Short mmCIF file of C-alpha atoms in Angstrom, two decimals:
data_model
loop_
_atom_site.label_atom_id
_atom_site.label_comp_id
_atom_site.label_asym_id
_atom_site.label_seq_id
_atom_site.Cartn_x
_atom_site.Cartn_y
_atom_site.Cartn_z
CA MET A 1 0.07 0.13 0.07
CA ASN A 2 1.62 3.38 -1.07
CA GLY A 3 0.00 6.61 0.23
CA VAL A 4 -3.20 7.70 1.82
CA PRO A 5 -4.89 3.83 2.76
CA PRO A 6 -8.58 2.87 1.77
CA ASN A 7 -11.65 4.72 2.65
CA PRO A 8 -14.27 2.31 4.75
CA SER A 9 -17.18 4.36 3.67
CA ASP A 10 -16.16 2.89 -0.07
CA ASP A 11 -19.42 0.50 -0.98
CA SER A 12 -17.89 -2.85 -2.02
CA ARG A 13 -18.16 -5.37 0.49
CA SER A 14 -16.45 -8.77 1.45
CA GLN A 15 -16.65 -11.20 4.72
CA SER A 16 -14.69 -10.83 7.26
CA THR A 17 -11.97 -10.91 15.21
CA ALA A 18 -8.22 -11.58 17.50
CA THR A 19 -5.04 -7.75 25.33
CA SER A 20 -4.63 -8.16 28.80
CA PHE A 21 -5.47 -6.62 32.01
CA PRO A 22 -6.10 -4.38 33.59
CA LEU A 23 -7.30 -1.87 30.52
CA ASN A 24 -5.71 0.89 31.57
CA GLU A 25 -2.36 -0.48 30.52
CA ARG A 26 -2.63 -0.18 26.95
CA THR A 27 -0.91 2.63 27.26
CA THR A 28 2.35 0.57 27.38
CA LEU A 29 0.84 -1.83 25.14
CA SER A 30 1.62 -2.53 21.29
CA TYR A 31 0.94 -5.18 18.51
CA ARG A 32 3.80 -4.13 17.06
CA SER A 33 5.89 -5.13 19.95
CA SER A 34 3.89 -6.84 22.14
CA SER A 35 4.33 -10.93 23.34
CA ARG A 36 1.98 -13.02 23.56
CA VAL A 37 2.87 -15.16 26.99
CA THR A 38 0.34 -17.69 27.91
CA SER A 39 0.69 -18.92 31.94
CA PRO A 40 0.30 -22.17 32.10
CA ASP A 41 -3.33 -21.48 34.05
CA ARG A 42 -4.37 -19.76 30.99
CA LYS A 43 -3.78 -23.20 29.08
CA CYS A 44 -5.88 -24.80 31.59
CA SER A 45 -9.06 -26.21 30.82
CA LYS A 46 -10.90 -24.84 34.28
CA ARG A 47 -12.86 -21.42 34.06
CA SER A 48 -13.96 -19.26 36.74
CA PRO A 49 -17.80 -19.73 37.39
CA THR A 50 -19.84 -16.69 36.01
CA ARG A 51 -23.38 -16.94 37.64
CA ASN A 52 -24.66 -12.96 37.71
CA MET A 53 -23.24 -9.87 37.15
CA SER A 54 -21.76 -9.79 40.87
CA ASP A 55 -19.34 -12.11 40.09
CA LEU A 56 -17.82 -9.96 37.52
CA LYS A 57 -16.73 -7.71 40.57
CA ALA A 58 -13.69 -9.77 41.32
CA ALA A 59 -12.85 -10.24 37.55
CA MET A 60 -9.60 -8.99 36.22
CA PRO A 61 -10.34 -6.46 34.75
CA ARG A 62 -13.06 -5.27 37.13
CA ILE A 63 -16.37 -5.52 35.16
CA GLU A 64 -19.38 -3.97 36.93
CA LEU A 65 -23.04 -2.81 35.99
CA PHE A 66 -24.54 0.59 36.98
CA GLN A 67 -28.29 2.65 36.62
CA ILE A 68 -27.55 5.58 34.36
CA GLY A 69 -28.78 8.60 36.61
CA SER A 70 -31.15 10.90 35.47
CA GLY A 71 -30.24 12.84 32.23
CA GLY A 72 -27.74 10.60 31.52
CA HIS A 73 -25.34 13.20 33.52
CA ASP A 74 -23.17 10.82 35.14
CA LEU A 75 -22.01 9.19 31.82
CA PRO A 76 -18.96 9.93 30.10
CA GLN A 77 -18.97 12.55 27.20
CA HIS A 78 -18.86 9.72 24.52
CA ALA A 79 -21.41 7.32 26.28
CA LYS A 80 -23.59 10.47 27.01
CA ALA A 81 -23.86 11.45 23.18
CA LEU A 82 -24.89 7.55 22.24
CA TRP A 83 -27.10 7.60 24.93
CA LYS A 84 -28.55 10.56 24.19
CA ASN A 85 -29.49 9.23 20.11
CA ILE A 86 -30.98 6.23 21.11
CA ALA A 87 -32.79 6.53 24.72
CA PRO A 88 -35.93 8.57 22.97
CA PHE A 89 -36.75 5.53 20.97
CA GLY A 90 -37.19 3.32 23.72
CA LYS A 91 -39.60 5.90 25.28
CA GLY A 92 -41.45 5.00 21.71
CA ILE A 93 -41.11 8.91 21.01
CA GLY A 94 -41.26 9.50 16.60
CA VAL A 95 -41.07 5.09 16.29
CA LEU A 96 -44.06 5.03 14.19
CA PRO A 97 -44.06 6.01 10.43
CA GLY A 98 -46.50 8.95 10.16
CA CYS A 99 -47.23 7.97 6.49
CA LEU A 100 -48.87 5.12 8.05
CA LYS A 101 -50.82 5.91 10.85
CA THR A 102 -54.41 5.03 9.72
CA GLU A 103 -52.83 1.85 9.13
CA ILE A 104 -50.93 1.40 12.34
CA ASN A 105 -53.89 2.34 14.56
CA LYS A 106 -56.54 -0.21 12.84
CA LEU A 107 -53.78 -2.93 13.26
CA CYS A 108 -53.10 -1.99 16.80
CA GLY A 109 -57.18 -1.60 17.22
CA PHE A 110 -56.65 1.75 19.19
CA ASP A 111 -55.40 4.99 18.01
CA GLN A 112 -51.07 5.30 19.15
CA PRO A 113 -50.63 8.77 20.89
CA THR A 114 -49.25 11.41 18.75
CA PRO A 115 -46.11 11.69 20.28
CA PHE A 116 -45.59 8.08 18.78
CA PHE A 117 -45.24 9.13 15.11
CA ASP A 118 -42.93 10.82 12.70
CA GLU A 119 -43.64 13.97 11.44
CA SER A 120 -43.23 12.42 7.59
CA THR A 121 -46.21 14.35 5.68
CA LEU A 122 -45.55 12.60 2.45
CA PRO A 123 -47.92 9.75 1.75
CA ALA A 124 -46.88 6.54 2.31
CA SER A 125 -44.04 4.39 -0.70
CA GLU A 126 -44.18 0.98 -1.63
CA GLN A 127 -40.98 0.57 0.70
CA ASP A 128 -43.29 2.13 3.63
CA ARG A 129 -45.69 -0.82 3.58
CA ARG A 130 -43.24 -3.22 2.79
CA LEU A 131 -41.61 -1.94 6.11
CA LEU A 132 -45.39 -2.32 7.71
CA GLU A 133 -45.80 -5.82 6.47
CA CYS A 134 -42.16 -7.12 7.67
CA ILE A 135 -42.91 -6.01 11.37
CA GLN A 136 -46.27 -7.42 11.07
CA TRP A 137 -44.55 -10.84 9.98
CA ILE A 138 -41.56 -10.47 12.89
CA HIS A 139 -44.67 -9.82 15.21
CA ALA A 140 -46.32 -13.18 14.07
CA LYS A 141 -43.04 -14.91 13.76
CA ALA A 142 -42.17 -13.65 17.80
CA ALA A 143 -45.37 -14.26 18.82
CA SER A 144 -45.22 -18.19 17.36
CA CYS A 145 -41.56 -18.66 19.03
CA ASN A 146 -43.59 -17.87 22.39
CA GLN A 147 -46.50 -20.08 22.35
CA LEU A 148 -44.50 -23.00 20.89
CA ASP A 149 -41.25 -22.40 23.29
CA LYS A 150 -39.21 -22.78 20.49
CA PRO A 151 -35.70 -23.22 21.32
CA GLU A 152 -33.51 -20.13 21.75
CA ALA A 153 -32.07 -20.88 18.19
CA SER A 154 -35.22 -20.58 16.51
CA TRP A 155 -35.91 -17.36 18.36
CA GLY A 156 -32.57 -16.22 16.78
CA GLU A 157 -32.83 -17.08 13.52
CA GLU A 158 -36.94 -16.29 13.17
CA VAL A 159 -36.89 -13.29 15.28
CA VAL A 160 -33.73 -11.56 16.08
CA ARG A 161 -31.59 -12.07 13.02
CA PRO A 162 -34.27 -10.95 10.51
CA LEU A 163 -34.78 -7.76 13.16
CA LEU A 164 -31.36 -6.88 12.83
CA ASP A 165 -31.27 -7.38 8.98
CA LEU A 166 -33.68 -5.34 8.66
CA ALA A 167 -32.36 -2.53 10.23
CA VAL A 168 -29.29 -2.53 8.65
CA THR A 169 -31.31 -2.44 5.36
CA HIS A 170 -30.65 1.28 4.01
CA HIS A 171 -26.32 0.39 4.91
CA GLU A 172 -25.75 -2.60 3.70
CA GLN A 173 -22.82 -1.48 1.40
CA LYS A 174 -21.22 -0.11 5.29
CA VAL A 175 -22.71 -2.40 7.77
CA GLN A 176 -22.78 -6.36 8.22
CA VAL A 177 -25.41 -8.41 10.69
CA GLU A 178 -22.92 -11.94 11.68
CA ASN A 179 -23.99 -14.89 13.64
CA VAL A 180 -21.35 -15.11 16.18
CA THR A 181 -22.90 -18.59 18.16
CA THR A 182 -19.52 -20.67 17.85
CA THR A 183 -17.08 -18.25 17.61
CA ARG A 184 -14.57 -18.22 20.71
CA ILE A 185 -12.29 -15.59 22.20
CA PHE A 186 -8.86 -15.71 20.76
CA PRO A 187 -6.40 -15.51 22.52
CA THR A 188 -7.36 -16.68 25.34
CA ASN A 189 -5.30 -14.07 27.44
CA LEU A 190 -8.09 -11.55 26.29
CA ILE A 191 -10.43 -13.34 28.28
CA PRO A 192 -11.21 -11.88 31.86
CA LEU A 193 -9.41 -13.90 34.73
CA GLY A 194 -12.25 -14.48 37.67
CA ILE A 195 -12.11 -16.68 40.97
CA HIS A 196 -8.42 -18.21 41.47
CA GLY A 197 -7.01 -16.23 38.31
CA LEU A 198 -9.16 -18.60 36.24
CA PRO A 199 -10.67 -17.55 32.76
CA SER A 200 -14.39 -16.55 33.16
CA ASP A 201 -16.92 -18.94 31.31
CA SER A 202 -20.04 -17.53 29.72
CA LYS A 203 -17.74 -16.13 27.00
CA ARG A 204 -19.98 -16.15 23.27
CA VAL A 205 -22.68 -14.20 22.79
CA ASP A 206 -24.94 -13.98 19.57
CA TYR A 207 -25.06 -11.86 17.19
CA CYS A 208 -22.67 -8.99 16.20
CA MET A 209 -22.94 -5.74 14.21
CA PHE A 210 -19.47 -5.04 11.96
CA LEU A 211 -18.05 -2.29 9.52
CA SER A 212 -18.06 -4.05 5.92
CA GLN A 213 -14.52 -3.87 4.37
CA ASN A 214 -13.80 -4.05 0.80
CA ARG A 215 -10.83 -6.36 -0.33
CA ASP A 216 -8.45 -2.84 -0.26
CA GLN A 217 -9.43 -2.56 3.11
CA GLU A 218 -9.30 -5.87 4.19
CA ASP A 219 -5.66 -5.56 3.05
CA TRP A 220 -4.52 -2.52 4.66
CA ILE A 221 -5.37 -3.90 7.96
CA ARG A 222 -3.31 -7.51 7.02
CA LYS A 223 -0.79 -5.49 6.70
CA CYS A 224 -1.45 -3.28 10.34
CA VAL A 225 -1.21 -6.59 12.31
CA GLU A 226 1.49 -8.71 9.70
CA TYR A 227 3.85 -8.55 12.56
CA GLU A 228 1.66 -10.29 15.05
CA PRO A 229 1.57 -14.31 15.57
CA ILE A 230 0.24 -15.70 12.43
CA ASP A 231 -2.96 -17.58 14.50
CA GLU A 232 -3.62 -14.15 16.27
CA GLN A 233 -3.74 -12.04 13.34
CA GLY A 234 -6.63 -10.06 13.37
CA ILE A 235 -8.52 -6.62 15.22
CA ASN A 236 -11.06 -8.35 16.47
CA GLN A 237 -11.53 -10.58 19.99
CA THR A 238 -11.52 -14.00 18.15
CA ASP A 239 -9.53 -15.98 14.80
CA ALA A 240 -12.71 -16.78 13.21
CA GLY A 241 -11.74 -15.72 9.43
CA TYR A 242 -15.07 -14.69 8.33
CA ILE A 243 -15.17 -11.59 10.95
CA LYS A 244 -11.45 -11.02 12.28
CA TRP A 245 -10.93 -8.41 9.98
CA LEU A 246 -14.40 -6.60 10.85
CA PRO A 247 -14.37 -3.46 12.72
CA GLU A 248 -16.88 -4.36 15.61
CA PHE A 249 -19.43 -1.87 17.13
CA ALA A 250 -22.35 -3.88 18.73
CA SER A 251 -23.55 -7.23 19.90
CA PHE A 252 -26.27 -9.22 20.83
CA GLU A 253 -27.33 -12.30 23.72
CA LEU A 254 -30.50 -13.66 23.33
CA LYS A 255 -31.87 -15.75 26.18
CA LYS A 256 -35.91 -17.79 26.65
CA GLU A 257 -37.52 -15.87 29.09
CA ASN A 258 -37.13 -18.80 31.55
CA ASN A 259 -33.67 -19.01 31.54
CA SER A 260 -31.90 -18.08 34.63
CA ARG A 261 -28.61 -16.51 32.98
CA ASP A 262 -28.57 -12.86 32.39
CA PRO A 263 -27.45 -12.66 28.52
CA LEU A 264 -25.26 -9.42 30.05
CA LEU A 265 -22.75 -12.05 31.66
CA GLN A 266 -21.53 -12.97 28.33
CA LEU A 267 -22.12 -9.51 26.85
CA ALA A 268 -19.64 -8.22 29.49
CA ILE A 269 -17.09 -10.63 28.80
CA TRP A 270 -17.29 -10.16 25.10
CA ASN A 271 -16.92 -6.58 25.05
CA THR A 272 -14.26 -6.04 27.51
CA ALA A 273 -12.05 -9.06 25.88
CA LEU A 274 -12.84 -6.53 22.86
CA SER A 275 -11.92 -3.34 24.44
CA SER A 276 -8.39 -5.38 25.48
CA ARG A 277 -7.64 -6.14 22.38
CA LEU A 278 -7.98 -2.81 21.11
CA ALA A 279 -6.18 -1.19 23.48
CA CYS A 280 -3.42 -3.06 21.93
CA LEU A 281 -3.94 -2.24 18.63
CA GLN A 282 -3.19 1.74 19.34
CA GLN A 283 0.10 3.19 18.26
CA PRO A 284 3.33 2.79 19.97
CA ASN A 285 4.57 5.31 21.16
CA SER A 286 2.31 8.08 21.43
CA HIS A 287 -0.39 8.91 23.51
CA PRO A 288 -3.57 6.44 24.15
CA VAL A 289 -7.00 7.85 23.50
CA GLU A 290 -9.99 6.86 25.20
CA LEU A 291 -11.74 4.06 23.80
CA MET A 292 -15.06 5.00 22.16
CA PRO A 293 -18.06 2.88 23.87
CA LEU A 294 -20.02 0.34 22.77
CA PRO A 295 -23.49 -0.80 22.49
CA VAL A 296 -24.83 -3.99 23.82
CA VAL A 297 -28.19 -5.40 23.33
CA LYS A 298 -30.04 -7.98 26.14
CA ILE A 299 -32.62 -9.42 24.52
CA VAL A 300 -35.42 -12.15 26.88
CA GLY A 301 -38.08 -13.41 25.16
CA HIS A 302 -40.18 -10.68 23.61
CA ASP A 303 -37.95 -7.96 25.78
CA TRP A 304 -35.15 -5.91 24.35
CA LYS A 305 -32.52 -3.79 26.42
CA ILE A 306 -29.73 -1.98 25.92
CA CYS A 307 -26.56 -1.07 27.71
CA TYR A 308 -23.44 1.23 26.90
CA THR A 309 -20.09 0.11 27.84
CA TYR A 310 -17.06 1.80 28.13
CA ILE A 311 -13.92 1.66 29.80
CA ASN A 312 -13.57 4.23 32.78
CA GLU A 313 -10.11 5.73 34.22
CA LYS A 314 -8.98 2.86 36.14
CA GLY A 315 -9.23 0.66 33.26
CA GLU A 316 -11.97 -1.61 34.08
CA SER A 317 -14.54 -2.06 32.05
CA ILE A 318 -18.42 -0.77 33.01
CA LEU A 319 -21.60 -1.24 31.87
CA ARG A 320 -24.42 1.38 32.10
CA GLY A 321 -28.32 0.43 32.04
CA PRO A 322 -29.94 -1.35 31.11
CA ASP A 323 -32.46 1.21 29.00
CA HIS A 324 -35.62 -0.64 27.83
CA PHE A 325 -34.96 -0.54 23.88
CA GLY A 326 -38.09 -2.51 22.72
CA SER A 327 -40.45 -5.53 22.41
CA THR A 328 -42.07 -7.43 19.87
CA LEU A 329 -45.09 -8.16 21.98
CA ASP A 330 -46.39 -5.31 19.74
CA VAL A 331 -46.30 -3.41 16.59
CA GLN A 332 -45.00 0.05 18.16
CA GLY A 333 -42.70 -2.42 20.49
CA ILE A 334 -41.17 -3.47 17.09
CA CYS A 335 -40.39 -0.14 15.85
CA ARG A 336 -39.05 0.91 19.12
CA ILE A 337 -36.52 -1.63 18.28
CA ILE A 338 -36.02 -0.70 14.61
CA LYS A 339 -35.29 3.03 15.49
CA GLY A 340 -33.20 1.69 17.98
CA LEU A 341 -31.25 -0.50 15.80
CA GLU A 342 -31.00 2.19 13.15
CA GLY A 343 -29.42 4.67 15.80
CA ILE A 344 -26.94 2.14 16.90
CA ILE A 345 -25.70 2.18 13.18
CA ARG A 346 -25.39 5.46 12.25
CA TYR A 347 -22.86 5.91 15.70
CA GLY A 348 -20.93 3.01 13.93
CA VAL A 349 -20.73 4.38 10.44
CA GLU A 350 -20.46 8.10 11.62
CA GLU A 351 -18.61 8.05 14.80
CA TYR A 352 -17.08 4.53 15.15
CA SER A 353 -15.65 4.12 11.95
CA PRO A 354 -13.52 7.75 11.52
CA TRP A 355 -12.23 7.00 15.33
CA PHE A 356 -11.35 3.28 14.45
CA ARG A 357 -9.59 4.65 11.31
CA GLU A 358 -7.89 6.77 12.53
CA ASN A 359 -6.71 5.60 16.17
CA ILE A 360 -6.63 1.78 15.38
CA LEU A 361 -5.65 1.80 11.31
CA TRP A 362 -3.42 4.78 11.92
CA GLU A 363 -5.04 6.01 9.23
CA ARG A 364 -4.58 9.88 8.42
CA LEU A 365 -7.97 11.64 7.44
CA GLU A 366 -9.01 14.53 5.65
CA GLN A 367 -10.16 17.45 7.47
#
């Protein structure tokens, strides 16, 4: 590669995640020079049990969950900006297409409150009507999964994945959704340590959103990590070939209502591993920059909730929330989810992508 590296906003796509603790140690780590020393404990097949979020307070790095204060005043700047852009949708404000007000009220069997509709005044297009059909289809599938007590895999592929795909429709050249259910965290020293210094269990999630990369962009990323051990090359917290060259900016974990384990456990461990990886990918011999916050969404049956994750000044992994994100119980709840997902996608494309290019891939962006 000569001169300016490729711009991730290009339209062509390709299919495409590979550190330590605490996370504020990123001031001394570099993927050009850091060595990977795996202790005997990390090679052990034993895992530290994690049953609830309080277990992660003893992790290295420490992982904690906090509620969001009134008005989000206690959030860091970037996390607060992300929260402000998504939180209104969880309350239903402007989530329903005004051009379909008559159809939606008829479908719901009662008039929805006016603030729940957007301000569009144009007649409904064929695309708008197609969207409503998709929403009805997803609603029916969610009801069926619940009534028939289908397994999590069915909920995922019949309800969650179609919703995620629907949200990326207008950004499909820049963003893609991937199933990561069987994808491991690698290298293993990215996994937070729990009780007795053993790696935490509950490490995998169901779906992630990534910034798509064309061949030139992937080649540039390969060049950036060419000095890594061959089996650890990549920019994410995994060695899975189909995603390890893709910048990840959101993750999703699904559980059925009768499952006692909190999906936030897996999301917290997965995202902490990603943050550890990104901390090592910053340019050596330069002042480390603050990692951008990342949204995570937990899904329990019909109910969707969002948390905002970031690394504090102590190098600890913090989750803030969970906030209501939407529900597949009704049309309005599904529209809340779609609008919220679109907000996450805009954040990934407009804010996370340029930050990633400049601070992880070391690109010189045009001002």
